[in-house]
Short mmCIF file of C-alpha atoms in Angstrom, two decimals:
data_model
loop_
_atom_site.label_atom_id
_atom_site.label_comp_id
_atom_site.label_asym_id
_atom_site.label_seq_id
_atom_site.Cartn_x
_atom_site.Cartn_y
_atom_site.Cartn_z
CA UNK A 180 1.68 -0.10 -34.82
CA UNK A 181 -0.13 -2.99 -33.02
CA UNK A 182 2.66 -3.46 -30.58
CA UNK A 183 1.85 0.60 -30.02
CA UNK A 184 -1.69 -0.46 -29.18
CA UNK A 185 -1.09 -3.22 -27.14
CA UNK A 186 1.23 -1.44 -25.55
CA UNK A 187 -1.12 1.35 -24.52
CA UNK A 188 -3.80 -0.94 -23.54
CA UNK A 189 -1.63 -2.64 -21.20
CA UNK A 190 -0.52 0.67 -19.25
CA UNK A 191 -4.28 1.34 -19.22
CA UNK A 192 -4.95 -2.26 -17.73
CA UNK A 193 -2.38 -1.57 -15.20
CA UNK A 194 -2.93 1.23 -13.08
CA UNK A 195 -6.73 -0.93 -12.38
CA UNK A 196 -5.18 -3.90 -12.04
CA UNK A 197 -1.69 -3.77 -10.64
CA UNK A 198 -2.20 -2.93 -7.06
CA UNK A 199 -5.04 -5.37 -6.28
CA UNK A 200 -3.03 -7.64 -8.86
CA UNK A 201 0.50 -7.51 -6.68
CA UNK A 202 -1.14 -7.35 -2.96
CA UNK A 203 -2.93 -10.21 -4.02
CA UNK A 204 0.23 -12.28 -4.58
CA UNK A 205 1.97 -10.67 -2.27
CA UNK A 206 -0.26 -12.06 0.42
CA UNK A 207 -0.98 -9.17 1.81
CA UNK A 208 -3.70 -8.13 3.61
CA UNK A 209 -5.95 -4.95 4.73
CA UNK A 210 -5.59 -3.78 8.12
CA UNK A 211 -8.27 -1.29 10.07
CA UNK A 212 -8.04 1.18 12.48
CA UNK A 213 -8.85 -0.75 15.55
CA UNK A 214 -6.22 -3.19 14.24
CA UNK A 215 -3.41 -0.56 14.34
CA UNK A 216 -4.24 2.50 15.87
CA UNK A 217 -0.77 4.20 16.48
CA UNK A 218 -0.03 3.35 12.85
CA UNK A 219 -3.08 4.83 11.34
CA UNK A 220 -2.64 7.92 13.13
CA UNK A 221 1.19 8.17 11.63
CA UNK A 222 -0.01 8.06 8.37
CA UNK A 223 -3.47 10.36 8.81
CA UNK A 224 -0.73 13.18 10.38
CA UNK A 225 1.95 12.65 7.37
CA UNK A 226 -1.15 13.09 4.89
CA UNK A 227 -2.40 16.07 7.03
CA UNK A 228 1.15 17.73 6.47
CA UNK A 229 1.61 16.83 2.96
CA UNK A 230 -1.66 18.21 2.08
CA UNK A 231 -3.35 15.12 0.69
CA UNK A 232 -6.89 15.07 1.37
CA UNK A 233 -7.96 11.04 1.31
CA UNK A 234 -5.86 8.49 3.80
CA UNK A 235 -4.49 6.08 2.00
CA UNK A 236 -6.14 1.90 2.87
CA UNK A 237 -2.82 0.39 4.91
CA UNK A 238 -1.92 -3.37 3.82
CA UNK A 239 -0.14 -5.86 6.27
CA UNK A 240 2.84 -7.91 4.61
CA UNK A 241 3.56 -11.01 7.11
CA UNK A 242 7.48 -10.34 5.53
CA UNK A 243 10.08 -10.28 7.76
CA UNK A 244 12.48 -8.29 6.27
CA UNK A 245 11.61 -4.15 7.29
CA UNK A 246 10.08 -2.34 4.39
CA UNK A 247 7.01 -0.60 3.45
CA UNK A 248 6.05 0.67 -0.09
CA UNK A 249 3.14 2.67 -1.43
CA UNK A 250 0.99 1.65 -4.67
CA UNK A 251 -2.03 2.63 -6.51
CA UNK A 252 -3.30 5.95 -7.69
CA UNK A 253 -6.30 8.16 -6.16
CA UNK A 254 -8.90 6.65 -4.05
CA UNK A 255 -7.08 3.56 -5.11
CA UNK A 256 -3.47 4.79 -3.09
CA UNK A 257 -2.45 2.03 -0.82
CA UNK A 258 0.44 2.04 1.65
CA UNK A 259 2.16 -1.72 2.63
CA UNK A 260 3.90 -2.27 5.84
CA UNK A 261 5.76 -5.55 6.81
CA UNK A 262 6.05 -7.33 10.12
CA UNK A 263 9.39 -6.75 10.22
CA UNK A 264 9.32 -3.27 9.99
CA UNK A 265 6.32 -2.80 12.56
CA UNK A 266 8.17 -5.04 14.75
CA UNK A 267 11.37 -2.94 14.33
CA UNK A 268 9.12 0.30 15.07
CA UNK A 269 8.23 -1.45 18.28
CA UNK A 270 11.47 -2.17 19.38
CA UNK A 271 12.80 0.97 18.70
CA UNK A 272 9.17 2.82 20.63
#
């Protein structure tokens, strides 16, 4: 029963916490429109055609290795690029 609890307090904690929690350590780091322009108006056209209302804040991960992941939930939604993958996207533009 307590584990139960704990359990479900934890999963509560962690959609607040995790996405601050893991950019944090992840060293990542919020980027602005000015900083990225092209990239911001990627993501505000994807949003625009999936029908979600609110642009997700973008992230910069100095990572070299090409990825990008998504985390959070509502006005929390985050999406993470690496340098590796915007410098892959430049190559390839």
């Amino acid at each position: 029963m307590i584990t139960t609890v704990l359990g479900a307090i934890a999963l509560m904690l962690m959609r607040k916490v995790s996405p601050q929690l893991f950019l944090l350590l992840g060293g990542a780091r919020s980027i602005g429109s000015e900083d990225m322009p092209a990239l911001f108006g990627i993501v505000a056209t994807l949003c625009r055609r999936a029908g979600i209302a609110q642009v997700p804040k973008l992230y910069f991960l100095p990572f070299g290795v090409p990825t990008a992941f998504a985390t959070g939930v509502g006005d929390q939604s985050v999406i993470v690029v690496s340098s590796g993958l915007l410098r892959l996207l430049m190559t390839v533009s």
